[in-house]
């Protein structure tokens, strides 16, 4: 940055600029007679740079740099007899200011592009220049003799008048600068012997008033001339541009009619649009060109009243195609007030009208299914309840497709859209005339049934809908399962207003999905209490960590061949202060829905690893992971942080995930699992075979362990199908070199069968119930050398059939 830039943008340059532009000079505008209105002009933001350049150009018309050099030489001659120190200061100041003027003038003519910044610099420099000239003139006048006082005063006055002319484009700083110079001259005169100071003061005030009025009025003439010329030029350019655009691209054409409404002098553009020659169109009655109907009759009625009319839309047939014209016009009158005809403008608005119609359709219809949208549905519902003093007899069926997200994610959005269209068609096919079918959003639909015979008929209709939607959809040769759950609410029994009835149907739908899906449920008041209870439970869940209401229990992982416990699985428990022990199958879904599971999962990781740090090094710790924790790199950061805090080796940690997690954003989740495995963490695929299994997952990610779900273990000794499934899982695990563990082992026969089939690990009540940390055998703690012990006599809690369960299933 150059010295001038630093000077201009530094605190001294900014301070002077503020002093010149904003402070004491602007306060003068409050004085009576100070015509600040002459120098203030409203300039649009887009024109400020242009106006600044105009002011600079006006300032540069005067040879102020050359004149200052000449004045400096004259001033040096005038002060030649002054004391040496004053002479030296004055000469140095003149040399500096003249040199600065030359440098600034040359630099900004060649470098500076921002006119406003350059204008600020000129203002500040003129202020400093005025201080220098005031000092020089004061020195010259103060030490002048009687013979030279006259020429000096003449020289000073000429210098002031020149500055007035040179600063008409900068009136405020010009007035300030000249005021400083005149005051310097007046102070010098008052110091001379024999001078009447009162006369000098009076003459100084008159001089300054003359400078003020001359400078402000000259600036007003300059500014108004420039701004008005600019505005006139812009207006002319705009008018010319509009005329050119109209000539080249205009869609309107002028039409003239006589008093009977017959065409006069039809324009070439009108003839081209109608496809009729001008001589054939001349004299044709304009009304005969249009389709007869209410639109035309309305326009003709207004025209006969000789009133102005605007934007009347009238249909017209051109080559068999229906078009829409917008007509605006008025009656014309002669000099004597006699009616002479009509003149109007015509515009073809067919495309615009079609677009508006599409917008109206989009505002009321669902683009995909063609059903009415939520807005129309609620409007009709509100209108139904507003129709009388008594609530109407009506019903709402709230429909939600089961498993639609899985179809959308696994088969793509295109297939999902086809399923939505098929579902909409099936629903509409079963409704009666007068019913309103709407797509509320996503995979949700609603049916408004007006004046139903009875609740039984409505429920029968709902059951028929469930049956119709349960039939798989046949799309592109593929059979796609659909299915639906329906909530039913009937007015006035379940709601006296539309919003209440809609909420009741929504509550019934929630209950239908919660209790098994693929069914219809009628609203009953207890549902509201249950919903409130779930909300209260969710609020309590938000504070469970800080209130220290969570704790972990640990279920042993038993190695069949060595008959030793090789690790534990951490199971989350919530001891509510008033509800007691809340089952995981109740609070875990709430936590996942509200995303509280992210914080809870982090707490579980840290707590489990902190406990594992007190165990023998050969014992592993297994922790379940929610899909919500897998987003981005959140899980990776949580695990690395927990491992670092606890000091547990990564190889001792097993992360358990489910197959359904890999159905959504599979690539991102697999990347996270690979990064975890690279850090040494073991990955187990939980509940294998119960979800939407795919060998592709096993190929793309080599899991360390497969967990066999307890549903296959329960009847394993007697059920051949369960045995076959388990055998397949074990074979796959051996082929992919994975460990296997079966959960839910409660009987010796199950353990014996699994051992015979080659399963490596088991867990369940036969081995041990989940236990709190303080009941873990002392032999498994770091203070003891034994890494584990055999099942017989190991000191764990005895096997049993009943007891608390894991988050998703009993182990």
Short mmCIF file of N, CA and C in Angstrom, two decimals, residues 403-516:
data_model
loop_
_atom_site.label_atom_id
_atom_site.label_comp_id
_atom_site.label_asym_id
_atom_site.label_seq_id
_atom_site.Cartn_x
_atom_site.Cartn_y
_atom_site.Cartn_z
N UNK A 403 -44.38 -49.82 4.82
CA UNK A 403 -43.16 -50.26 4.13
C UNK A 403 -42.83 -49.46 2.89
N UNK A 404 -43.46 -48.29 2.72
CA UNK A 404 -43.19 -47.53 1.50
C UNK A 404 -41.75 -47.01 1.46
N UNK A 405 -41.21 -46.60 2.60
CA UNK A 405 -39.85 -46.07 2.61
C UNK A 405 -38.85 -47.12 2.14
N UNK A 406 -39.10 -48.37 2.52
CA UNK A 406 -38.20 -49.43 2.09
C UNK A 406 -38.25 -49.60 0.57
N UNK A 407 -39.46 -49.54 -0.01
CA UNK A 407 -39.60 -49.63 -1.47
C UNK A 407 -38.89 -48.46 -2.13
N UNK A 408 -39.09 -47.28 -1.59
CA UNK A 408 -38.48 -46.08 -2.16
C UNK A 408 -36.97 -46.14 -2.12
N UNK A 409 -36.42 -46.62 -1.00
CA UNK A 409 -34.96 -46.64 -0.84
C UNK A 409 -34.31 -47.79 -1.60
N UNK A 410 -34.98 -48.94 -1.63
CA UNK A 410 -34.36 -50.11 -2.25
C UNK A 410 -34.58 -50.18 -3.76
N UNK A 411 -35.73 -49.71 -4.23
CA UNK A 411 -36.06 -49.82 -5.65
C UNK A 411 -35.99 -48.48 -6.38
N UNK A 412 -35.79 -47.40 -5.66
CA UNK A 412 -35.65 -46.10 -6.31
C UNK A 412 -36.93 -45.28 -6.23
N UNK A 413 -36.77 -43.95 -6.38
CA UNK A 413 -37.90 -43.04 -6.27
C UNK A 413 -38.88 -43.21 -7.42
N UNK A 414 -38.38 -43.59 -8.59
CA UNK A 414 -39.29 -43.79 -9.72
C UNK A 414 -40.28 -44.90 -9.43
N UNK A 415 -39.79 -46.03 -8.88
CA UNK A 415 -40.67 -47.12 -8.51
C UNK A 415 -41.60 -46.69 -7.37
N UNK A 416 -41.08 -45.90 -6.45
CA UNK A 416 -41.91 -45.41 -5.36
C UNK A 416 -43.05 -44.54 -5.86
N UNK A 417 -42.77 -43.71 -6.86
CA UNK A 417 -43.84 -42.88 -7.45
C UNK A 417 -44.91 -43.75 -8.09
N UNK A 418 -44.50 -44.81 -8.78
CA UNK A 418 -45.47 -45.70 -9.40
C UNK A 418 -46.36 -46.38 -8.34
N UNK A 419 -45.77 -46.73 -7.20
CA UNK A 419 -46.55 -47.32 -6.11
C UNK A 419 -47.56 -46.32 -5.57
N UNK A 420 -47.16 -45.06 -5.44
CA UNK A 420 -48.09 -44.04 -4.96
C UNK A 420 -49.25 -43.85 -5.93
N UNK A 421 -48.96 -43.84 -7.22
CA UNK A 421 -50.02 -43.70 -8.22
C UNK A 421 -50.98 -44.88 -8.15
N UNK A 422 -50.43 -46.09 -8.04
CA UNK A 422 -51.27 -47.29 -7.95
C UNK A 422 -52.15 -47.24 -6.70
N UNK A 423 -51.57 -46.83 -5.57
CA UNK A 423 -52.35 -46.74 -4.33
C UNK A 423 -53.46 -45.71 -4.45
N UNK A 424 -53.16 -44.55 -5.07
CA UNK A 424 -54.17 -43.50 -5.24
C UNK A 424 -55.33 -44.01 -6.10
N UNK A 425 -55.02 -44.74 -7.16
CA UNK A 425 -56.06 -45.27 -8.03
C UNK A 425 -56.93 -46.29 -7.31
N UNK A 426 -56.34 -47.12 -6.48
CA UNK A 426 -57.12 -48.11 -5.74
C UNK A 426 -58.04 -47.44 -4.72
N UNK A 427 -57.52 -46.42 -4.06
CA UNK A 427 -58.36 -45.71 -3.07
C UNK A 427 -59.52 -45.01 -3.77
N UNK A 428 -59.21 -44.29 -4.87
CA UNK A 428 -60.26 -43.56 -5.59
C UNK A 428 -61.31 -44.52 -6.17
N UNK A 429 -60.89 -45.73 -6.56
CA UNK A 429 -61.84 -46.67 -7.17
C UNK A 429 -62.89 -47.15 -6.18
N UNK A 430 -62.57 -47.14 -4.88
CA UNK A 430 -63.50 -47.65 -3.87
C UNK A 430 -64.37 -46.56 -3.25
N UNK A 431 -64.05 -45.30 -3.51
CA UNK A 431 -64.83 -44.21 -2.90
C UNK A 431 -66.11 -43.97 -3.68
N UNK A 432 -67.07 -43.36 -3.00
CA UNK A 432 -68.36 -43.05 -3.59
C UNK A 432 -68.37 -41.62 -4.10
N UNK A 433 -69.27 -41.30 -5.06
CA UNK A 433 -69.40 -39.90 -5.51
C UNK A 433 -69.71 -38.99 -4.33
N UNK A 434 -69.03 -37.89 -4.26
CA UNK A 434 -69.21 -36.96 -3.15
C UNK A 434 -68.12 -37.07 -2.11
N UNK A 435 -67.41 -38.21 -2.07
CA UNK A 435 -66.28 -38.35 -1.15
C UNK A 435 -65.08 -37.57 -1.69
N UNK A 436 -64.26 -37.09 -0.80
CA UNK A 436 -63.05 -36.36 -1.18
C UNK A 436 -61.83 -37.20 -0.85
N UNK A 437 -61.05 -37.50 -1.88
CA UNK A 437 -59.81 -38.27 -1.70
C UNK A 437 -58.64 -37.34 -1.93
N UNK A 438 -57.68 -37.30 -0.98
CA UNK A 438 -56.55 -36.37 -1.07
C UNK A 438 -55.26 -37.09 -0.72
N UNK A 439 -54.20 -36.62 -1.35
CA UNK A 439 -52.86 -37.02 -0.91
C UNK A 439 -52.38 -35.94 0.05
N UNK A 440 -52.19 -36.33 1.30
CA UNK A 440 -51.83 -35.36 2.33
C UNK A 440 -50.35 -35.02 2.26
N UNK A 441 -49.54 -35.96 1.85
CA UNK A 441 -48.09 -35.72 1.77
C UNK A 441 -47.34 -37.02 1.90
N UNK A 442 -46.23 -37.16 1.16
CA UNK A 442 -45.44 -38.39 1.23
C UNK A 442 -46.27 -39.59 0.83
N UNK A 443 -46.39 -40.56 1.72
CA UNK A 443 -47.18 -41.75 1.44
C UNK A 443 -48.47 -41.75 2.27
N UNK A 444 -48.97 -40.56 2.61
CA UNK A 444 -50.19 -40.43 3.40
C UNK A 444 -51.34 -39.94 2.53
N UNK A 445 -52.51 -40.56 2.70
CA UNK A 445 -53.72 -40.19 1.99
C UNK A 445 -54.83 -40.00 3.01
N UNK A 446 -55.90 -39.34 2.57
CA UNK A 446 -57.06 -39.14 3.44
C UNK A 446 -58.32 -39.17 2.59
N UNK A 447 -59.39 -39.68 3.18
CA UNK A 447 -60.70 -39.73 2.52
C UNK A 447 -61.70 -39.05 3.45
N UNK A 448 -62.46 -38.08 2.91
CA UNK A 448 -63.53 -37.42 3.64
C UNK A 448 -64.85 -37.97 3.14
N UNK A 449 -65.55 -38.66 4.04
CA UNK A 449 -66.84 -39.27 3.70
C UNK A 449 -67.94 -38.40 4.30
N UNK A 450 -68.80 -37.87 3.45
CA UNK A 450 -69.88 -37.02 3.92
C UNK A 450 -71.15 -37.83 4.14
N UNK A 451 -71.83 -37.55 5.26
CA UNK A 451 -73.12 -38.16 5.61
C UNK A 451 -73.09 -39.69 5.52
N UNK A 452 -72.17 -40.35 6.24
CA UNK A 452 -72.16 -41.82 6.21
C UNK A 452 -73.39 -42.38 6.93
N UNK A 453 -73.81 -43.57 6.52
CA UNK A 453 -74.99 -44.18 7.13
C UNK A 453 -74.76 -44.48 8.60
N UNK A 454 -73.62 -45.08 8.89
CA UNK A 454 -73.32 -45.43 10.28
C UNK A 454 -71.82 -45.72 10.39
N UNK A 455 -71.35 -45.83 11.62
CA UNK A 455 -69.92 -46.09 11.84
C UNK A 455 -69.53 -47.45 11.29
N UNK A 456 -70.44 -48.42 11.39
CA UNK A 456 -70.14 -49.76 10.89
C UNK A 456 -69.85 -49.74 9.39
N UNK A 457 -70.63 -48.92 8.64
CA UNK A 457 -70.38 -48.81 7.20
C UNK A 457 -69.01 -48.19 6.92
N UNK A 458 -68.65 -47.19 7.72
CA UNK A 458 -67.34 -46.55 7.54
C UNK A 458 -66.22 -47.54 7.82
N UNK A 459 -66.33 -48.32 8.89
CA UNK A 459 -65.30 -49.29 9.22
C UNK A 459 -65.23 -50.39 8.16
N UNK A 460 -66.39 -50.76 7.61
CA UNK A 460 -66.39 -51.75 6.53
C UNK A 460 -65.66 -51.21 5.30
N UNK A 461 -65.90 -49.93 5.01
CA UNK A 461 -65.19 -49.28 3.90
C UNK A 461 -63.68 -49.26 4.17
N UNK A 462 -63.28 -48.97 5.40
CA UNK A 462 -61.86 -48.94 5.76
C UNK A 462 -61.22 -50.31 5.60
N UNK A 463 -61.95 -51.35 6.00
CA UNK A 463 -61.40 -52.70 5.86
C UNK A 463 -61.24 -53.10 4.39
N UNK A 464 -62.20 -52.66 3.56
CA UNK A 464 -62.08 -52.95 2.13
C UNK A 464 -60.87 -52.22 1.53
N UNK A 465 -60.60 -51.02 2.02
CA UNK A 465 -59.40 -50.29 1.57
C UNK A 465 -58.13 -51.04 1.97
N UNK A 466 -58.09 -51.52 3.22
CA UNK A 466 -56.91 -52.27 3.68
C UNK A 466 -56.69 -53.50 2.82
N UNK A 467 -57.78 -54.20 2.51
CA UNK A 467 -57.67 -55.40 1.67
C UNK A 467 -57.19 -55.05 0.27
N UNK A 468 -57.76 -54.00 -0.31
CA UNK A 468 -57.37 -53.60 -1.67
C UNK A 468 -55.91 -53.18 -1.74
N UNK A 469 -55.45 -52.48 -0.71
CA UNK A 469 -54.07 -52.00 -0.72
C UNK A 469 -53.08 -53.10 -0.33
N UNK A 470 -53.56 -54.18 0.26
CA UNK A 470 -52.65 -55.27 0.66
C UNK A 470 -52.23 -56.12 -0.52
N UNK A 471 -52.99 -56.06 -1.63
CA UNK A 471 -52.62 -56.82 -2.81
C UNK A 471 -51.36 -56.23 -3.43
N UNK A 472 -50.32 -57.03 -3.67
CA UNK A 472 -49.08 -56.47 -4.26
C UNK A 472 -49.36 -55.79 -5.59
N UNK A 473 -48.67 -54.68 -5.81
CA UNK A 473 -48.81 -53.94 -7.07
C UNK A 473 -47.91 -54.57 -8.13
N UNK A 474 -48.45 -54.71 -9.33
CA UNK A 474 -47.69 -55.28 -10.45
C UNK A 474 -47.18 -54.13 -11.30
N UNK A 475 -45.88 -53.83 -11.18
CA UNK A 475 -45.30 -52.68 -11.87
C UNK A 475 -44.07 -53.14 -12.64
N UNK A 476 -44.08 -52.91 -13.96
CA UNK A 476 -42.95 -53.28 -14.82
C UNK A 476 -42.57 -54.75 -14.64
N UNK A 477 -43.59 -55.60 -14.52
CA UNK A 477 -43.34 -57.02 -14.39
C UNK A 477 -42.87 -57.45 -13.02
N UNK A 478 -42.86 -56.54 -12.06
CA UNK A 478 -42.39 -56.88 -10.72
C UNK A 478 -43.57 -56.79 -9.76
N UNK A 479 -43.59 -57.65 -8.78
CA UNK A 479 -44.63 -57.65 -7.75
C UNK A 479 -44.11 -56.85 -6.56
N UNK A 480 -44.76 -55.71 -6.29
CA UNK A 480 -44.31 -54.81 -5.23
C UNK A 480 -45.32 -54.85 -4.10
N UNK A 481 -44.92 -55.28 -2.90
CA UNK A 481 -45.85 -55.27 -1.76
C UNK A 481 -46.18 -53.84 -1.35
N UNK A 482 -47.46 -53.60 -1.06
CA UNK A 482 -47.86 -52.25 -0.66
C UNK A 482 -48.33 -52.29 0.80
N UNK A 483 -49.61 -52.51 1.01
CA UNK A 483 -50.14 -52.57 2.37
C UNK A 483 -50.39 -51.19 2.93
N UNK A 484 -51.34 -51.08 3.88
CA UNK A 484 -51.66 -49.79 4.46
C UNK A 484 -52.27 -49.96 5.84
N UNK A 485 -52.10 -48.92 6.66
CA UNK A 485 -52.76 -48.80 7.96
C UNK A 485 -53.69 -47.60 7.89
N UNK A 486 -54.86 -47.71 8.56
CA UNK A 486 -55.87 -46.67 8.44
C UNK A 486 -56.39 -46.31 9.83
N UNK A 487 -56.47 -44.99 10.07
CA UNK A 487 -57.11 -44.47 11.27
C UNK A 487 -58.44 -43.83 10.89
N UNK A 488 -59.48 -44.13 11.66
CA UNK A 488 -60.83 -43.67 11.33
C UNK A 488 -61.36 -42.81 12.47
N UNK A 489 -61.94 -41.65 12.11
CA UNK A 489 -62.60 -40.78 13.09
C UNK A 489 -63.92 -40.32 12.48
N UNK A 490 -64.98 -40.29 13.31
CA UNK A 490 -66.32 -39.96 12.85
C UNK A 490 -66.84 -38.77 13.64
N UNK A 491 -67.39 -37.78 12.92
CA UNK A 491 -68.00 -36.62 13.58
C UNK A 491 -69.50 -36.86 13.68
N UNK A 492 -70.12 -36.34 14.72
CA UNK A 492 -69.54 -35.49 15.79
C UNK A 492 -68.99 -36.26 16.97
N UNK A 493 -68.99 -37.59 16.93
CA UNK A 493 -68.58 -38.38 18.09
C UNK A 493 -67.12 -38.13 18.47
N UNK A 494 -66.26 -37.98 17.47
CA UNK A 494 -64.81 -37.88 17.74
C UNK A 494 -64.25 -36.48 17.53
N UNK A 495 -65.08 -35.53 17.20
CA UNK A 495 -64.60 -34.17 17.01
C UNK A 495 -65.70 -33.26 16.54
N UNK A 496 -65.81 -32.07 17.16
CA UNK A 496 -66.85 -31.12 16.80
C UNK A 496 -66.37 -30.08 15.80
N UNK A 497 -65.07 -30.06 15.49
CA UNK A 497 -64.50 -29.17 14.47
C UNK A 497 -63.57 -30.00 13.59
N UNK A 498 -63.24 -29.43 12.42
CA UNK A 498 -62.44 -30.17 11.46
C UNK A 498 -61.07 -30.56 11.97
N UNK A 499 -60.37 -29.63 12.63
CA UNK A 499 -59.03 -29.92 13.13
C UNK A 499 -59.06 -31.04 14.16
N UNK A 500 -60.06 -31.02 15.04
CA UNK A 500 -60.15 -32.05 16.07
C UNK A 500 -60.41 -33.42 15.44
N UNK A 501 -61.26 -33.46 14.41
CA UNK A 501 -61.54 -34.73 13.74
C UNK A 501 -60.30 -35.26 13.03
N UNK A 502 -59.52 -34.36 12.41
CA UNK A 502 -58.30 -34.77 11.72
C UNK A 502 -57.27 -35.30 12.71
N UNK A 503 -57.15 -34.65 13.86
CA UNK A 503 -56.21 -35.13 14.88
C UNK A 503 -56.63 -36.50 15.42
N UNK A 504 -57.94 -36.69 15.57
CA UNK A 504 -58.43 -37.98 16.05
C UNK A 504 -58.09 -39.09 15.07
N UNK A 505 -58.29 -38.84 13.77
CA UNK A 505 -57.93 -39.84 12.76
C UNK A 505 -56.44 -40.11 12.76
N UNK A 506 -55.64 -39.08 12.97
CA UNK A 506 -54.19 -39.24 13.02
C UNK A 506 -53.77 -40.10 14.22
N UNK A 507 -54.40 -39.88 15.36
CA UNK A 507 -54.11 -40.70 16.53
C UNK A 507 -54.48 -42.16 16.29
N UNK A 508 -55.62 -42.37 15.65
CA UNK A 508 -56.04 -43.75 15.36
C UNK A 508 -55.07 -44.41 14.38
N UNK A 509 -54.57 -43.65 13.40
CA UNK A 509 -53.59 -44.20 12.46
C UNK A 509 -52.30 -44.58 13.20
N UNK A 510 -51.86 -43.71 14.10
CA UNK A 510 -50.64 -44.00 14.86
C UNK A 510 -50.80 -45.30 15.65
N UNK A 511 -51.99 -45.49 16.23
CA UNK A 511 -52.25 -46.72 16.99
C UNK A 511 -52.25 -47.94 16.06
N UNK A 512 -52.80 -47.78 14.85
CA UNK A 512 -52.83 -48.89 13.90
C UNK A 512 -51.43 -49.31 13.50
N UNK A 513 -50.55 -48.35 13.29
CA UNK A 513 -49.18 -48.69 12.90
C UNK A 513 -48.40 -49.25 14.08
N UNK A 514 -48.74 -48.77 15.29
CA UNK A 514 -48.01 -49.22 16.47
C UNK A 514 -48.37 -50.64 16.85
N UNK A 515 -49.59 -51.06 16.51
CA UNK A 515 -50.07 -52.37 16.95
C UNK A 515 -50.04 -53.41 15.85
N UNK A 516 -49.22 -53.21 14.84
CA UNK A 516 -49.03 -54.28 13.88
C UNK A 516 -49.17 -53.92 12.43
#
